[in-house]
PDB file of C-alpha atoms in Angstrom:
ATOM      1  CA  UNK J   1      87.545  81.740 159.380  1.00 89.00           C
ATOM      2  CA  UNK J   2      88.108  78.945 161.881  1.00 97.00           C
ATOM      3  CA  UNK J   3      85.809  76.310 160.721  1.00 97.00           C
ATOM      4  CA  UNK J   4      86.540  73.840 163.281  1.00 97.00           C
ATOM      5  CA  UNK J   5      85.490  76.299 165.966  1.00 98.00           C
ATOM      6  CA  UNK J   6      82.379  76.973 163.873  1.00 98.00           C
ATOM      7  CA  UNK J   7      81.576  73.311 163.882  1.00 98.00           C
ATOM      8  CA  UNK J   8      81.934  73.016 167.666  1.00 98.00           C
ATOM      9  CA  UNK J   9      79.744  76.218 168.096  1.00 98.00           C
ATOM     10  CA  UNK J  10      76.910  74.786 165.797  1.00 98.00           C
ATOM     11  CA  UNK J  11      76.916  71.411 167.447  1.00 98.00           C
ATOM     12  CA  UNK J  12      76.618  73.097 170.892  1.00 98.00           C
ATOM     13  CA  UNK J  13      73.954  75.307 169.535  1.00 98.00           C
ATOM     14  CA  UNK J  14      71.973  72.391 168.181  1.00 98.00           C
ATOM     15  CA  UNK J  15      72.263  70.504 171.427  1.00 98.00           C
ATOM     16  CA  UNK J  16      71.019  73.356 173.391  1.00 98.00           C
ATOM     17  CA  UNK J  17      68.103  73.991 171.143  1.00 98.00           C
ATOM     18  CA  UNK J  18      67.065  70.338 171.172  1.00 98.00           C
ATOM     19  CA  UNK J  19      67.177  69.904 174.804  1.00 97.00           C
ATOM     20  CA  UNK J  20      65.596  66.460 175.449  1.00 96.00           C
ATOM     21  CA  UNK J  21      63.602  66.534 172.166  1.00 97.00           C
ATOM     22  CA  UNK J  22      64.157  64.639 168.929  1.00 98.00           C
ATOM     23  CA  UNK J  23      64.931  66.451 165.675  1.00 98.00           C
ATOM     24  CA  UNK J  24      63.640  66.156 162.265  1.00 98.00           C
ATOM     25  CA  UNK J  25      64.623  67.648 159.065  1.00 98.00           C
ATOM     26  CA  UNK J  26      63.896  67.403 155.252  1.00 98.00           C
ATOM     27  CA  UNK J  27      66.752  65.808 153.057  1.00 98.00           C
ATOM     28  CA  UNK J  28      66.792  67.216 149.578  1.00 95.00           C
ATOM     29  CA  UNK J  29      70.018  65.868 148.329  1.00 95.00           C
ATOM     30  CA  UNK J  30      71.633  69.373 148.373  1.00 95.00           C
ATOM     31  CA  UNK J  31      74.539  70.512 150.446  1.00 97.00           C
ATOM     32  CA  UNK J  32      72.593  72.573 152.878  1.00 97.00           C
ATOM     33  CA  UNK J  33      70.489  69.797 154.310  1.00 98.00           C
ATOM     34  CA  UNK J  34      73.410  67.293 154.058  1.00 98.00           C
ATOM     35  CA  UNK J  35      75.517  69.705 156.305  1.00 98.00           C
ATOM     36  CA  UNK J  36      72.723  70.168 158.673  1.00 98.00           C
ATOM     37  CA  UNK J  37      72.268  66.373 158.845  1.00 98.00           C
ATOM     38  CA  UNK J  38      75.971  65.823 159.849  1.00 98.00           C
ATOM     39  CA  UNK J  39      75.769  68.633 162.374  1.00 98.00           C
ATOM     40  CA  UNK J  40      72.547  67.299 164.035  1.00 98.00           C
ATOM     41  CA  UNK J  41      73.877  63.611 163.968  1.00 98.00           C
ATOM     42  CA  UNK J  42      76.936  64.772 165.894  1.00 98.00           C
ATOM     43  CA  UNK J  43      74.745  66.821 168.258  1.00 98.00           C
ATOM     44  CA  UNK J  44      71.862  64.300 169.043  1.00 98.00           C
ATOM     45  CA  UNK J  45      72.829  61.096 167.526  1.00 97.00           C
ATOM     46  CA  UNK J  46      69.892  58.545 167.296  1.00 97.00           C
ATOM     47  CA  UNK J  47      67.420  61.277 168.093  1.00 98.00           C
ATOM     48  CA  UNK J  48      67.458  62.491 164.391  1.00 98.00           C
ATOM     49  CA  UNK J  49      64.908  61.695 161.881  1.00 98.00           C
ATOM     50  CA  UNK J  50      64.755  62.675 158.146  1.00 98.00           C
ATOM     51  CA  UNK J  51      62.092  62.858 155.577  1.00 98.00           C
ATOM     52  CA  UNK J  52      62.950  62.516 151.819  1.00 98.00           C
ATOM     53  CA  UNK J  53      60.124  64.187 149.844  1.00 97.00           C
ATOM     54  CA  UNK J  54      60.744  63.882 146.028  1.00 96.00           C
ATOM     55  CA  UNK J  55      58.431  64.580 143.227  1.00 93.00           C
ATOM     56  CA  UNK J  56      58.382  63.330 139.669  1.00 88.00           C
ATOM     57  CA  UNK J  57      60.459  66.403 138.755  1.00 84.00           C
ATOM     58  CA  UNK J  58      63.092  65.755 141.283  1.00 89.00           C
ATOM     59  CA  UNK J  59      66.467  64.484 140.073  1.00 90.00           C
ATOM     60  CA  UNK J  60      67.128  60.790 140.745  1.00 93.00           C
ATOM     61  CA  UNK J  61      70.629  61.645 141.780  1.00 94.00           C
ATOM     62  CA  UNK J  62      69.299  63.764 144.621  1.00 94.00           C
ATOM     63  CA  UNK J  63      67.327  61.110 146.096  1.00 96.00           C
ATOM     64  CA  UNK J  64      70.126  58.616 145.776  1.00 97.00           C
ATOM     65  CA  UNK J  65      72.515  60.988 147.465  1.00 97.00           C
ATOM     66  CA  UNK J  66      69.930  61.576 150.343  1.00 97.00           C
ATOM     67  CA  UNK J  67      69.629  57.900 150.778  1.00 98.00           C
ATOM     68  CA  UNK J  68      73.401  57.491 150.752  1.00 98.00           C
ATOM     69  CA  UNK J  69      73.723  59.947 153.523  1.00 98.00           C
ATOM     70  CA  UNK J  70      71.041  58.318 155.683  1.00 98.00           C
ATOM     71  CA  UNK J  71      72.885  55.105 155.192  1.00 98.00           C
ATOM     72  CA  UNK J  72      76.340  56.490 155.933  1.00 97.00           C
ATOM     73  CA  UNK J  73      75.130  58.416 158.974  1.00 98.00           C
ATOM     74  CA  UNK J  74      72.718  55.747 160.096  1.00 98.00           C
ATOM     75  CA  UNK J  75      69.847  58.270 160.168  1.00 98.00           C
ATOM     76  CA  UNK J  76      66.286  57.008 160.634  1.00 97.00           C
ATOM     77  CA  UNK J  77      64.331  58.153 157.665  1.00 98.00           C
ATOM     78  CA  UNK J  78      61.148  57.823 155.418  1.00 98.00           C
ATOM     79  CA  UNK J  79      60.541  58.495 151.735  1.00 98.00           C
ATOM     80  CA  UNK J  80      57.244  60.214 150.900  1.00 98.00           C
ATOM     81  CA  UNK J  81      56.501  61.013 147.196  1.00 97.00           C
ATOM     82  CA  UNK J  82      54.292  64.173 147.222  1.00 97.00           C
ATOM     83  CA  UNK J  83      53.033  64.124 143.602  1.00 97.00           C
ATOM     84  CA  UNK J  84      49.549  62.948 144.525  1.00 97.00           C
ATOM     85  CA  UNK J  85      49.114  65.867 146.987  1.00 97.00           C
ATOM     86  CA  UNK J  86      50.611  68.315 144.304  1.00 96.00           C
ATOM     87  CA  UNK J  87      48.142  66.912 141.792  1.00 96.00           C
ATOM     88  CA  UNK J  88      45.277  67.669 143.965  1.00 97.00           C
ATOM     89  CA  UNK J  89      46.575  71.390 144.207  1.00 96.00           C
ATOM     90  CA  UNK J  90      46.956  71.552 140.389  1.00 94.00           C
ATOM     91  CA  UNK J  91      43.409  70.718 139.908  1.00 95.00           C
ATOM     92  CA  UNK J  92      42.212  73.677 142.080  1.00 97.00           C
ATOM     93  CA  UNK J  93      44.807  76.145 141.485  1.00 96.00           C
ATOM     94  CA  UNK J  94      44.411  78.620 138.611  1.00 95.00           C
ATOM     95  CA  UNK J  95      47.088  79.173 135.964  1.00 94.00           C
ATOM     96  CA  UNK J  96      50.003  77.691 137.931  1.00 93.00           C
ATOM     97  CA  UNK J  97      53.403  78.677 136.805  1.00 93.00           C
ATOM     98  CA  UNK J  98      56.733  77.023 137.775  1.00 89.00           C
ATOM     99  CA  UNK J  99      57.414  79.425 140.704  1.00 89.00           C
ATOM    100  CA  UNK J 100      53.960  78.903 142.269  1.00 94.00           C
ATOM    101  CA  UNK J 101      54.136  75.265 141.879  1.00 93.00           C
ATOM    102  CA  UNK J 102      57.535  75.232 143.452  1.00 91.00           C
ATOM    103  CA  UNK J 103      56.101  77.316 146.407  1.00 94.00           C
ATOM    104  CA  UNK J 104      53.271  74.688 146.786  1.00 96.00           C
ATOM    105  CA  UNK J 105      55.927  71.871 146.760  1.00 95.00           C
ATOM    106  CA  UNK J 106      57.984  73.599 149.496  1.00 96.00           C
ATOM    107  CA  UNK J 107      54.851  74.180 151.597  1.00 97.00           C
ATOM    108  CA  UNK J 108      53.608  70.595 151.191  1.00 98.00           C
ATOM    109  CA  UNK J 109      56.946  69.471 152.377  1.00 98.00           C
ATOM    110  CA  UNK J 110      56.926  71.606 155.408  1.00 98.00           C
ATOM    111  CA  UNK J 111      53.413  70.407 156.345  1.00 98.00           C
ATOM    112  CA  UNK J 112      54.582  67.000 156.237  1.00 98.00           C
ATOM    113  CA  UNK J 113      57.626  67.821 158.340  1.00 98.00           C
ATOM    114  CA  UNK J 114      55.518  69.499 161.015  1.00 98.00           C
ATOM    115  CA  UNK J 115      53.009  66.619 160.934  1.00 98.00           C
ATOM    116  CA  UNK J 116      55.911  64.070 161.451  1.00 98.00           C
ATOM    117  CA  UNK J 117      57.416  66.297 163.997  1.00 98.00           C
ATOM    118  CA  UNK J 118      54.200  65.804 166.066  1.00 98.00           C
ATOM    119  CA  UNK J 119      54.356  62.065 165.578  1.00 97.00           C
ATOM    120  CA  UNK J 120      58.068  61.730 166.720  1.00 96.00           C
ATOM    121  CA  UNK J 121      57.766  64.532 169.282  1.00 97.00           C
ATOM    122  CA  UNK J 122      60.541  66.353 167.413  1.00 98.00           C
ATOM    123  CA  UNK J 123      61.574  69.825 166.511  1.00 98.00           C
ATOM    124  CA  UNK J 124      61.840  70.883 162.827  1.00 98.00           C
ATOM    125  CA  UNK J 125      65.444  71.919 161.930  1.00 98.00           C
ATOM    126  CA  UNK J 126      65.760  74.625 159.260  1.00 98.00           C
ATOM    127  CA  UNK J 127      68.432  74.283 156.391  1.00 97.00           C
ATOM    128  CA  UNK J 128      68.556  77.835 154.843  1.00 97.00           C
ATOM    129  CA  UNK J 129      71.815  79.554 154.754  1.00 97.00           C
ATOM    130  CA  UNK J 130      72.509  83.251 155.337  1.00 97.00           C
ATOM    131  CA  UNK J 131      72.785  84.028 151.644  1.00 96.00           C
ATOM    132  CA  UNK J 132      69.335  82.619 150.843  1.00 95.00           C
ATOM    133  CA  UNK J 133      67.873  84.345 153.978  1.00 96.00           C
ATOM    134  CA  UNK J 134      69.217  87.724 152.877  1.00 96.00           C
ATOM    135  CA  UNK J 135      68.262  87.405 149.250  1.00 95.00           C
ATOM    136  CA  UNK J 136      64.920  86.009 150.186  1.00 94.00           C
ATOM    137  CA  UNK J 137      65.623  82.990 148.286  1.00 93.00           C
ATOM    138  CA  UNK J 138      63.153  80.708 149.965  1.00 94.00           C
ATOM    139  CA  UNK J 139      59.378  80.018 150.423  1.00 95.00           C
ATOM    140  CA  UNK J 140      57.746  81.661 153.451  1.00 95.00           C
ATOM    141  CA  UNK J 141      55.956  79.020 155.511  1.00 95.00           C
ATOM    142  CA  UNK J 142      57.730  76.482 153.173  1.00 97.00           C
ATOM    143  CA  UNK J 143      61.460  75.770 153.513  1.00 96.00           C
ATOM    144  CA  UNK J 144      61.923  78.871 155.713  1.00 96.00           C
ATOM    145  CA  UNK J 145      59.749  77.534 158.435  1.00 97.00           C
ATOM    146  CA  UNK J 146      61.485  75.810 161.367  1.00 97.00           C
ATOM    147  CA  UNK J 147      62.018  75.641 165.140  1.00 97.00           C
ATOM    148  CA  UNK J 148      65.667  76.814 164.792  1.00 98.00           C
ATOM    149  CA  UNK J 149      68.191  77.144 162.005  1.00 97.00           C
ATOM    150  CA  UNK J 150      71.836  76.134 162.353  1.00 98.00           C
ATOM    151  CA  UNK J 151      72.983  77.695 159.010  1.00 98.00           C
ATOM    152  CA  UNK J 152      71.462  81.055 159.541  1.00 97.00           C
ATOM    153  CA  UNK J 153      74.753  82.769 160.121  1.00 97.00           C
ATOM    154  CA  UNK J 154      76.736  81.054 157.387  1.00 98.00           C
ATOM    155  CA  UNK J 155      76.859  82.403 153.859  1.00 97.00           C
ATOM    156  CA  UNK J 156      76.595  79.846 151.073  1.00 96.00           C
ATOM    157  CA  UNK J 157      80.307  79.965 150.257  1.00 96.00           C
ATOM    158  CA  UNK J 158      81.018  79.177 153.921  1.00 97.00           C
ATOM    159  CA  UNK J 159      78.583  76.295 153.889  1.00 98.00           C
ATOM    160  CA  UNK J 160      80.752  74.636 151.294  1.00 96.00           C
ATOM    161  CA  UNK J 161      83.854  75.130 153.327  1.00 97.00           C
ATOM    162  CA  UNK J 162      82.397  73.732 156.573  1.00 98.00           C
ATOM    163  CA  UNK J 163      80.964  70.873 154.497  1.00 98.00           C
ATOM    164  CA  UNK J 164      84.497  69.952 153.348  1.00 97.00           C
ATOM    165  CA  UNK J 165      86.003  70.157 156.787  1.00 97.00           C
ATOM    166  CA  UNK J 166      83.269  67.749 158.245  1.00 97.00           C
ATOM    167  CA  UNK J 167      83.739  65.291 155.335  1.00 97.00           C
ATOM    168  CA  UNK J 168      80.364  65.725 153.615  1.00 97.00           C
ATOM    169  CA  UNK J 169      80.329  63.449 150.616  1.00 97.00           C
ATOM    170  CA  UNK J 170      81.790  64.972 147.423  1.00 96.00           C
ATOM    171  CA  UNK J 171      78.590  64.532 145.518  1.00 96.00           C
ATOM    172  CA  UNK J 172      76.919  67.196 147.675  1.00 96.00           C
ATOM    173  CA  UNK J 173      79.918  69.576 147.274  1.00 94.00           C
ATOM    174  CA  UNK J 174      80.175  69.206 143.474  1.00 92.00           C
ATOM    175  CA  UNK J 175      76.679  69.492 142.320  1.00 89.00           C
ATOM    176  CA  UNK J 176      75.127  72.861 141.260  1.00 80.00           C
ATOM    177  CA  UNK J 177      73.009  74.411 144.014  1.00 80.00           C
ATOM    178  CA  UNK J 178      69.232  73.783 143.285  1.00 73.00           C
ATOM    179  CA  UNK J 179      66.020  73.676 145.205  1.00 71.00           C
ATOM    180  CA  UNK J 180      65.013  70.933 142.692  1.00 71.00           C
ATOM    181  CA  UNK J 181      61.562  72.300 142.466  1.00 69.00           C
ATOM    182  CA  UNK J 182      61.053  71.838 138.626  1.00 64.00           C
ATOM    183  CA  UNK J 183      63.078  70.292 135.893  1.00 67.00           C
ATOM    184  CA  UNK J 184      66.561  71.624 135.480  1.00 68.00           C
ATOM    185  CA  UNK J 185      66.030  74.380 138.088  1.00 69.00           C
ATOM    186  CA  UNK J 186      69.246  76.052 139.272  1.00 75.00           C
ATOM    187  CA  UNK J 187      69.792  78.641 142.056  1.00 76.00           C
ATOM    188  CA  UNK J 188      72.560  80.395 140.484  1.00 77.00           C
ATOM    189  CA  UNK J 189      70.733  80.505 137.046  1.00 79.00           C
ATOM    190  CA  UNK J 190      67.691  82.122 138.555  1.00 79.00           C
ATOM    191  CA  UNK J 191      69.632  84.503 140.592  1.00 84.00           C
ATOM    192  CA  UNK J 192      72.040  85.270 137.679  1.00 85.00           C
ATOM    193  CA  UNK J 193      75.274  84.968 139.536  1.00 89.00           C
ATOM    194  CA  UNK J 194      77.278  82.391 141.383  1.00 91.00           C
ATOM    195  CA  UNK J 195      77.055  82.416 145.334  1.00 92.00           C
ATOM    196  CA  UNK J 196      80.560  83.382 145.853  1.00 93.00           C
ATOM    197  CA  UNK J 197      79.978  86.601 143.879  1.00 94.00           C
ATOM    198  CA  UNK J 198      76.692  87.331 145.586  1.00 95.00           C
ATOM    199  CA  UNK J 199      78.315  86.680 148.972  1.00 96.00           C
ATOM    200  CA  UNK J 200      80.849  89.382 148.439  1.00 97.00           C
ATOM    201  CA  UNK J 201      78.174  92.019 147.995  1.00 97.00           C
ATOM    202  CA  UNK J 202      76.151  90.561 150.827  1.00 97.00           C
ATOM    203  CA  UNK J 203      79.143  90.663 153.089  1.00 97.00           C
ATOM    204  CA  UNK J 204      79.904  94.294 152.202  1.00 97.00           C
ATOM    205  CA  UNK J 205      76.265  95.248 152.744  1.00 96.00           C
ATOM    206  CA  UNK J 206      76.111  93.654 156.153  1.00 95.00           C
ATOM    207  CA  UNK J 207      79.383  95.270 157.243  1.00 95.00           C
ATOM    208  CA  UNK J 208      78.173  98.761 156.068  1.00 95.00           C
ATOM    209  CA  UNK J 209      81.043  98.914 153.459  1.00 96.00           C
ATOM    210  CA  UNK J 210      80.869 100.759 150.197  1.00 95.00           C
ATOM    211  CA  UNK J 211      79.553  98.846 147.259  1.00 94.00           C
ATOM    212  CA  UNK J 212      81.038 101.084 144.538  1.00 91.00           C
ATOM    213  CA  UNK J 213      83.562  98.441 143.392  1.00 94.00           C
ATOM    214  CA  UNK J 214      80.759  96.082 142.297  1.00 95.00           C
ATOM    215  CA  UNK J 215      79.169  95.851 139.021  1.00 93.00           C
ATOM    216  CA  UNK J 216      76.060  98.113 138.872  1.00 95.00           C
ATOM    217  CA  UNK J 217      73.661  95.200 137.667  1.00 94.00           C
ATOM    218  CA  UNK J 218      74.983  92.990 140.441  1.00 95.00           C
ATOM    219  CA  UNK J 219      74.693  95.660 143.057  1.00 95.00           C
ATOM    220  CA  UNK J 220      71.160  96.564 142.164  1.00 95.00           C
ATOM    221  CA  UNK J 221      70.037  92.971 141.962  1.00 94.00           C
ATOM    222  CA  UNK J 222      71.330  92.269 145.471  1.00 96.00           C
ATOM    223  CA  UNK J 223      70.083  95.514 146.990  1.00 96.00           C
ATOM    224  CA  UNK J 224      66.530  94.908 145.327  1.00 96.00           C
ATOM    225  CA  UNK J 225      66.277  91.333 146.552  1.00 96.00           C
ATOM    226  CA  UNK J 226      67.337  92.230 150.071  1.00 96.00           C
ATOM    227  CA  UNK J 227      64.883  95.031 150.270  1.00 96.00           C
ATOM    228  CA  UNK J 228      61.928  93.319 148.579  1.00 96.00           C
ATOM    229  CA  UNK J 229      62.292  90.166 150.725  1.00 95.00           C
ATOM    230  CA  UNK J 230      62.974  91.743 153.972  1.00 94.00           C
ATOM    231  CA  UNK J 231      59.340  90.726 155.211  1.00 93.00           C
ATOM    232  CA  UNK J 232      60.392  86.998 154.958  1.00 93.00           C
ATOM    233  CA  UNK J 233      63.081  87.571 157.691  1.00 89.00           C
ATOM    234  CA  UNK J 234      60.532  89.089 160.160  1.00 88.00           C
ATOM    235  CA  UNK J 235      57.611  87.919 162.199  1.00 79.00           C
ATOM    236  CA  UNK J 236      54.151  89.038 160.770  1.00 84.00           C
ATOM    237  CA  UNK J 237      53.423  92.747 161.372  1.00 80.00           C
ATOM    238  CA  UNK J 238      50.835  93.617 164.085  1.00 80.00           C
ATOM    239  CA  UNK J 239      48.894  96.760 164.611  1.00 86.00           C
ATOM    240  CA  UNK J 240      51.246  97.504 167.555  1.00 76.00           C
ATOM    241  CA  UNK J 241      54.113  97.837 164.993  1.00 68.00           C
ATOM    242  CA  UNK J 242      52.502 100.514 162.961  1.00 64.00           C
ATOM    243  CA  UNK J 243      50.425 102.652 165.392  1.00 66.00           C
TER     244      UNK J 243
END
């Protein structure tokens, strides 16, 4: 793939979507939001704002890396610890498990992003990649909510390649992918496979190629996730859709 051309196309896409508006995104300390920050900074310069929204469960290194990125790229930003808000939810939610707690954290963060988008007259930029979108690995009305999403056509393995080309700091490239929603959470541990393995199946599926060469367990996992989470990739169903 021509990643130089992809960079140019994505920057043009962001400029077109932004128009004369400001942009805002959540910086997690992960590679996806770091890459989007680089692309947006090149596209709109000073019109970019970032929120850093850690919890007591967040890894300190992720916050440090996000702050380093803001300093390196000179991105206007604000840190908001969301533990107090989550603590209020914990008091009223019944039998919270880590997954539901993680979903709450993702939705609190998106609520703040949209509130600050109104304050700064900005559009919320998404940071989910194509692998996550196809697998449904994201929180509906949480990290999946946005005005537009620059990484929606890039598989996770391609995100890494573009990040290297654009000079994203090695800290982001080397760390294991994680939504950082609870202690020691890891995307690939949850999914059961590394993204480069999952991407091979997803690419074959997208191109209507045979899946016979793939391990049965791997193939079934991908097919089930893609089918079960298809609703996350669609607008809400209306009576008109079913009548």
